[in-house]
Amino acid sequence: MIACQVLPLGANAGRLRVEIIESPALAPGLEAAVQERWTQMLTGNPRLFDGRTLSFHCFDERTAVITACVNPYRFLAVQPQVRTGVTQLGVTGLLTCGQGAERCVLLARRGRDTRLYSGRWELAPSGGVDAPPVGVCQLTLDDLREHLRREVEEELGLTIPWLDASALALCHDPAAPSVDVVFRIHISGKVNPTALNWEYDGFRWLPVRDLSHALTTIDLIEPSCALLGSLEDL
């Protein structure tokens, strides 16, 4: 298994943007295999929706530009049974509250109907970036923040003052496959999420002081383990 990789953004964080290019065509004959597998998946999970999503192509550290393209969700979801080469571009929130020894980070348990990692804990929220309207060829850092804000409301049921959402890192999960832009969101007080739905069925605030122990005792998904183990300043 290829390990998850975390790339801290450092000085690039404030310059980050996404440029959207034309999607490469699937290999000849692959579309039929994609459609067959997608039909099978819909039978097992009718919640699946074949929307327009952004796929990660590459990242240029010199310019802080993520290059992405638009693909239907099924091109991602049918993997690994049908390998399309599509890697989802997503966002992940690292929600913290409190100060000093009382500082905590939010974890959520994925629902049983999720495509990957069902029943396991992760940093939340997390999700793919929807493709912008046709003709829009760039997303700014604020656009990514706005997408994360919607994820916070929809997946956690939280409406919080949008004071700070700092881009921290890119996290590559080869199992998904996905590359997420990771944002830190710090809120002043502990607020309990209210949305228990098919995406998440449990939440917990984990004291940062207990992180080392939690990495070996809580069933955290690999990307969250990699992030919590590599980011020094939570």
mmCIF file of C-alpha atoms in Angstrom:
data_model
loop_
_atom_site.group_PDB
_atom_site.id
_atom_site.type_symbol
_atom_site.label_atom_id
_atom_site.label_comp_id
_atom_site.label_asym_id
_atom_site.label_seq_id
_atom_site.Cartn_x
_atom_site.Cartn_y
_atom_site.Cartn_z
ATOM 1 C CA MET A 1 0.000 0.000 0.000
ATOM 2 C CA ILE A 2 1.304 3.470 -0.922
ATOM 3 C CA ALA A 3 1.355 5.774 2.106
ATOM 4 C CA CYS A 4 -0.563 9.037 2.245
ATOM 5 C CA GLN A 5 1.602 12.078 1.596
ATOM 6 C CA VAL A 6 1.285 15.520 3.202
ATOM 7 C CA LEU A 7 2.781 18.618 1.574
ATOM 8 C CA PRO A 8 2.762 21.652 3.916
ATOM 9 C CA LEU A 9 1.966 24.790 1.916
ATOM 10 C CA GLY A 10 4.009 27.196 4.036
ATOM 11 C CA ALA A 11 4.546 30.507 2.244
ATOM 12 C CA ASN A 12 2.465 29.277 -0.701
ATOM 13 C CA ALA A 13 -0.749 29.102 1.343
ATOM 14 C CA GLY A 14 -1.961 32.615 0.589
ATOM 15 C CA ARG A 15 -1.246 32.316 -3.158
ATOM 16 C CA LEU A 16 -3.006 29.007 -3.729
ATOM 17 C CA ARG A 17 -5.448 28.849 -6.644
ATOM 18 C CA VAL A 18 -6.935 26.286 -9.018
ATOM 19 C CA GLU A 19 -6.720 26.501 -12.804
ATOM 20 C CA ILE A 20 -9.097 24.287 -14.786
ATOM 21 C CA ILE A 21 -8.010 22.687 -18.054
ATOM 22 C CA GLU A 22 -9.779 20.497 -20.599
ATOM 23 C CA SER A 23 -10.313 16.927 -19.436
ATOM 24 C CA PRO A 24 -8.301 14.239 -21.230
ATOM 25 C CA ALA A 25 -10.366 11.619 -23.021
ATOM 26 C CA LEU A 26 -10.775 8.148 -21.550
ATOM 27 C CA ALA A 27 -8.888 5.334 -23.231
ATOM 28 C CA PRO A 28 -10.854 3.656 -26.052
ATOM 29 C CA GLY A 29 -13.398 1.162 -24.733
ATOM 30 C CA LEU A 30 -13.098 2.327 -21.134
ATOM 31 C CA GLU A 31 -16.406 4.223 -21.054
ATOM 32 C CA ALA A 32 -18.383 0.982 -21.456
ATOM 33 C CA ALA A 33 -16.560 -0.587 -18.508
ATOM 34 C CA VAL A 34 -17.170 2.569 -16.458
ATOM 35 C CA GLN A 35 -20.886 2.520 -17.210
ATOM 36 C CA GLU A 36 -21.230 -1.172 -16.372
ATOM 37 C CA ARG A 37 -19.489 -0.754 -13.016
ATOM 38 C CA TRP A 38 -21.448 2.440 -12.218
ATOM 39 C CA THR A 39 -24.743 0.649 -12.835
ATOM 40 C CA GLN A 40 -23.693 -2.091 -10.415
ATOM 41 C CA MET A 41 -22.781 0.505 -7.788
ATOM 42 C CA LEU A 42 -26.126 2.284 -8.103
ATOM 43 C CA THR A 43 -27.897 -0.988 -7.412
ATOM 44 C CA GLY A 44 -26.036 -1.326 -4.121
ATOM 45 C CA ASN A 45 -26.156 2.357 -3.139
ATOM 46 C CA PRO A 46 -28.856 4.502 -4.790
ATOM 47 C CA ARG A 47 -27.526 7.590 -2.947
ATOM 48 C CA LEU A 48 -24.693 7.862 -5.458
ATOM 49 C CA PHE A 49 -24.996 10.908 -7.723
ATOM 50 C CA ASP A 50 -23.072 11.401 -10.952
ATOM 51 C CA GLY A 51 -22.391 15.133 -10.610
ATOM 52 C CA ARG A 52 -19.624 17.238 -12.135
ATOM 53 C CA THR A 53 -16.538 17.153 -9.938
ATOM 54 C CA LEU A 54 -13.015 18.498 -10.103
ATOM 55 C CA SER A 55 -10.157 16.080 -10.651
ATOM 56 C CA PHE A 56 -6.628 16.882 -9.491
ATOM 57 C CA HIS A 57 -4.022 16.932 -12.261
ATOM 58 C CA CYS A 58 -0.865 18.464 -10.747
ATOM 59 C CA PHE A 59 0.500 21.101 -8.356
ATOM 60 C CA ASP A 60 3.226 23.624 -9.180
ATOM 61 C CA GLU A 61 5.007 24.623 -5.967
ATOM 62 C CA ARG A 62 6.696 27.545 -7.727
ATOM 63 C CA THR A 63 3.425 29.246 -8.688
ATOM 64 C CA ALA A 64 1.158 27.650 -6.011
ATOM 65 C CA VAL A 65 -1.232 26.580 -8.781
ATOM 66 C CA ILE A 66 -3.297 23.395 -8.669
ATOM 67 C CA THR A 67 -4.234 22.264 -12.164
ATOM 68 C CA ALA A 68 -7.546 20.416 -12.327
ATOM 69 C CA CYS A 69 -10.120 19.252 -14.850
ATOM 70 C CA VAL A 70 -13.839 18.492 -14.788
ATOM 71 C CA ASN A 71 -15.050 14.885 -14.807
ATOM 72 C CA PRO A 72 -18.295 13.106 -13.966
ATOM 73 C CA TYR A 73 -18.241 11.589 -10.480
ATOM 74 C CA ARG A 74 -18.605 8.066 -11.876
ATOM 75 C CA PHE A 75 -15.081 8.303 -13.358
ATOM 76 C CA LEU A 76 -13.785 8.496 -9.787
ATOM 77 C CA ALA A 77 -16.232 6.167 -8.062
ATOM 78 C CA VAL A 78 -15.712 3.104 -10.279
ATOM 79 C CA GLN A 79 -12.101 2.796 -9.174
ATOM 80 C CA PRO A 80 -10.222 0.591 -8.364
ATOM 81 C CA GLN A 81 -12.328 -1.956 -10.267
ATOM 82 C CA VAL A 82 -12.102 0.210 -13.392
ATOM 83 C CA ARG A 83 -8.968 2.345 -13.396
ATOM 84 C CA THR A 84 -9.696 5.677 -15.050
ATOM 85 C CA GLY A 85 -6.715 7.578 -13.659
ATOM 86 C CA VAL A 86 -8.996 10.179 -12.037
ATOM 87 C CA THR A 87 -7.929 11.697 -8.693
ATOM 88 C CA GLN A 88 -10.529 13.748 -6.829
ATOM 89 C CA LEU A 89 -9.741 17.315 -5.761
ATOM 90 C CA GLY A 90 -11.211 17.869 -2.310
ATOM 91 C CA VAL A 91 -11.122 19.970 0.833
ATOM 92 C CA THR A 92 -10.666 18.843 4.423
ATOM 93 C CA GLY A 93 -11.292 20.913 7.524
ATOM 94 C CA LEU A 94 -9.160 20.652 10.634
ATOM 95 C CA LEU A 95 -11.520 22.177 13.212
ATOM 96 C CA THR A 96 -9.964 23.188 16.509
ATOM 97 C CA CYS A 97 -11.252 24.927 19.618
ATOM 98 C CA GLY A 98 -9.823 26.009 22.957
ATOM 99 C CA GLN A 99 -6.364 27.165 23.940
ATOM 100 C CA GLY A 100 -3.253 25.602 25.436
ATOM 101 C CA ALA A 101 -3.872 22.350 27.295
ATOM 102 C CA GLU A 102 -7.601 22.578 26.520
ATOM 103 C CA ARG A 103 -7.139 22.676 22.745
ATOM 104 C CA CYS A 104 -9.216 20.044 20.908
ATOM 105 C CA VAL A 105 -9.641 18.847 17.334
ATOM 106 C CA LEU A 106 -12.912 17.583 15.848
ATOM 107 C CA LEU A 107 -13.243 14.003 14.586
ATOM 108 C CA ALA A 108 -16.258 12.479 12.833
ATOM 109 C CA ARG A 109 -17.187 8.851 12.143
ATOM 110 C CA ARG A 110 -18.069 8.089 8.539
ATOM 111 C CA GLY A 111 -21.493 6.580 7.861
ATOM 112 C CA ARG A 112 -21.963 3.053 6.563
ATOM 113 C CA ASP A 113 -23.161 4.232 3.118
ATOM 114 C CA THR A 114 -20.063 6.278 2.310
ATOM 115 C CA ARG A 115 -17.981 5.193 -0.687
ATOM 116 C CA LEU A 116 -14.801 4.686 1.349
ATOM 117 C CA TYR A 117 -13.742 4.192 4.961
ATOM 118 C CA SER A 118 -17.228 3.483 6.324
ATOM 119 C CA GLY A 119 -17.374 3.351 10.124
ATOM 120 C CA ARG A 120 -13.947 4.938 10.578
ATOM 121 C CA TRP A 121 -13.008 8.292 12.117
ATOM 122 C CA GLU A 122 -11.588 11.263 10.231
ATOM 123 C CA LEU A 123 -10.930 14.979 10.401
ATOM 124 C CA ALA A 124 -14.147 16.669 9.384
ATOM 125 C CA PRO A 125 -15.629 17.892 7.245
ATOM 126 C CA SER A 126 -14.166 16.465 4.074
ATOM 127 C CA GLY A 127 -15.456 16.268 0.532
ATOM 128 C CA GLY A 128 -14.830 16.704 -3.175
ATOM 129 C CA VAL A 129 -14.873 20.148 -4.771
ATOM 130 C CA ASP A 130 -17.818 20.648 -7.099
ATOM 131 C CA ALA A 131 -17.009 21.816 -10.604
ATOM 132 C CA PRO A 132 -17.798 25.510 -11.205
ATOM 133 C CA PRO A 133 -20.260 26.638 -13.903
ATOM 134 C CA VAL A 134 -19.241 25.971 -17.505
ATOM 135 C CA GLY A 135 -16.837 28.649 -18.685
ATOM 136 C CA VAL A 136 -15.253 29.308 -15.278
ATOM 137 C CA CYS A 137 -11.583 28.384 -15.590
ATOM 138 C CA GLN A 138 -10.191 29.366 -12.191
ATOM 139 C CA LEU A 139 -10.997 29.015 -8.494
ATOM 140 C CA THR A 140 -9.465 31.320 -5.913
ATOM 141 C CA LEU A 141 -8.488 30.484 -2.359
ATOM 142 C CA ASP A 142 -11.704 32.187 -1.238
ATOM 143 C CA ASP A 143 -13.700 29.897 -3.557
ATOM 144 C CA LEU A 144 -12.171 26.876 -1.815
ATOM 145 C CA ARG A 145 -12.940 28.417 1.579
ATOM 146 C CA GLU A 146 -16.552 28.929 0.522
ATOM 147 C CA HIS A 147 -16.810 25.291 -0.521
ATOM 148 C CA LEU A 148 -15.479 24.254 2.882
ATOM 149 C CA ARG A 149 -17.979 26.566 4.612
ATOM 150 C CA ARG A 150 -20.813 24.739 2.827
ATOM 151 C CA GLU A 151 -19.331 21.395 3.878
ATOM 152 C CA VAL A 152 -19.289 22.582 7.508
ATOM 153 C CA GLU A 153 -22.970 23.536 7.306
ATOM 154 C CA GLU A 154 -24.176 20.496 5.353
ATOM 155 C CA GLU A 155 -22.108 17.728 6.949
ATOM 156 C CA LEU A 156 -21.776 19.045 10.506
ATOM 157 C CA GLY A 157 -24.894 21.188 10.826
ATOM 158 C CA LEU A 158 -22.769 24.087 12.073
ATOM 159 C CA THR A 159 -22.957 27.754 11.208
ATOM 160 C CA ILE A 160 -19.839 29.339 12.661
ATOM 161 C CA PRO A 161 -18.311 32.821 12.402
ATOM 162 C CA TRP A 162 -16.020 32.647 9.388
ATOM 163 C CA LEU A 163 -13.091 34.403 11.030
ATOM 164 C CA ASP A 164 -10.231 32.221 9.916
ATOM 165 C CA ALA A 165 -9.733 29.326 7.525
ATOM 166 C CA SER A 166 -6.033 28.998 6.818
ATOM 167 C CA ALA A 167 -4.752 26.675 4.107
ATOM 168 C CA LEU A 168 -2.230 24.329 5.723
ATOM 169 C CA ALA A 169 -1.288 21.555 3.330
ATOM 170 C CA LEU A 170 -2.144 19.272 0.454
ATOM 171 C CA CYS A 171 -2.871 15.663 1.409
ATOM 172 C CA HIS A 172 -2.658 12.884 -1.176
ATOM 173 C CA ASP A 173 -4.620 9.719 -0.424
ATOM 174 C CA PRO A 174 -3.758 7.092 -3.070
ATOM 175 C CA ALA A 175 -6.547 4.780 -1.875
ATOM 176 C CA ALA A 176 -9.360 7.251 -2.597
ATOM 177 C CA PRO A 177 -7.674 8.464 -4.826
ATOM 178 C CA SER A 178 -7.782 12.141 -3.857
ATOM 179 C CA VAL A 179 -5.756 15.255 -3.157
ATOM 180 C CA ASP A 180 -7.316 17.523 -0.521
ATOM 181 C CA VAL A 181 -6.563 21.116 0.349
ATOM 182 C CA VAL A 182 -6.478 21.070 4.158
ATOM 183 C CA PHE A 183 -7.722 24.136 6.046
ATOM 184 C CA ARG A 184 -7.442 24.893 9.744
ATOM 185 C CA ILE A 185 -10.552 26.495 11.244
ATOM 186 C CA HIS A 186 -10.267 27.667 14.846
ATOM 187 C CA ILE A 187 -13.411 28.504 16.797
ATOM 188 C CA SER A 188 -13.474 30.127 20.212
ATOM 189 C CA GLY A 189 -15.674 27.604 22.014
ATOM 190 C CA LYS A 190 -16.587 23.936 21.751
ATOM 191 C CA VAL A 191 -19.690 23.587 19.564
ATOM 192 C CA ASN A 192 -21.260 20.180 19.097
ATOM 193 C CA PRO A 193 -22.195 19.233 15.519
ATOM 194 C CA THR A 194 -25.890 18.534 15.035
ATOM 195 C CA ALA A 195 -26.048 16.806 11.655
ATOM 196 C CA LEU A 196 -26.129 13.027 11.991
ATOM 197 C CA ASN A 197 -26.717 11.783 8.454
ATOM 198 C CA TRP A 198 -25.574 9.213 5.953
ATOM 199 C CA GLU A 199 -22.142 10.861 5.711
ATOM 200 C CA TYR A 200 -21.411 11.030 9.459
ATOM 201 C CA ASP A 201 -23.026 9.130 12.324
ATOM 202 C CA GLY A 202 -20.867 10.284 15.242
ATOM 203 C CA PHE A 203 -18.635 13.131 16.436
ATOM 204 C CA ARG A 204 -16.052 13.694 19.161
ATOM 205 C CA TRP A 205 -13.698 16.461 20.282
ATOM 206 C CA LEU A 206 -10.222 15.024 20.843
ATOM 207 C CA PRO A 207 -7.837 16.890 23.183
ATOM 208 C CA VAL A 208 -4.639 17.661 21.288
ATOM 209 C CA ARG A 209 -2.653 16.497 24.336
ATOM 210 C CA ASP A 210 -4.059 12.978 23.731
ATOM 211 C CA LEU A 211 -3.116 12.912 20.059
ATOM 212 C CA SER A 212 -0.180 10.500 20.281
ATOM 213 C CA HIS A 213 -2.309 7.947 22.122
ATOM 214 C CA ALA A 214 -5.267 8.469 19.771
ATOM 215 C CA LEU A 215 -3.189 7.747 16.676
ATOM 216 C CA THR A 216 -2.730 4.179 17.924
ATOM 217 C CA THR A 217 -6.102 3.543 19.592
ATOM 218 C CA ILE A 218 -8.741 5.260 17.420
ATOM 219 C CA ASP A 219 -9.598 3.796 14.019
ATOM 220 C CA LEU A 220 -8.590 6.905 12.082
ATOM 221 C CA ILE A 221 -8.435 6.854 8.308
ATOM 222 C CA GLU A 222 -4.910 6.995 6.909
ATOM 223 C CA PRO A 223 -5.094 10.584 5.528
ATOM 224 C CA SER A 224 -6.149 11.936 8.942
ATOM 225 C CA CYS A 225 -3.367 9.970 10.655
ATOM 226 C CA ALA A 226 -0.847 11.387 8.199
ATOM 227 C CA LEU A 227 -2.090 14.938 8.749
ATOM 228 C CA LEU A 228 -2.199 14.758 12.534
ATOM 229 C CA GLY A 229 1.213 13.135 12.609
ATOM 230 C CA SER A 230 2.897 15.666 10.335
ATOM 231 C CA LEU A 231 1.389 19.045 11.234
ATOM 232 C CA GLU A 232 3.249 20.403 14.240
ATOM 233 C CA ASP A 233 1.078 23.461 14.888
ATOM 234 C CA LEU A 234 -2.550 22.513 15.488
#
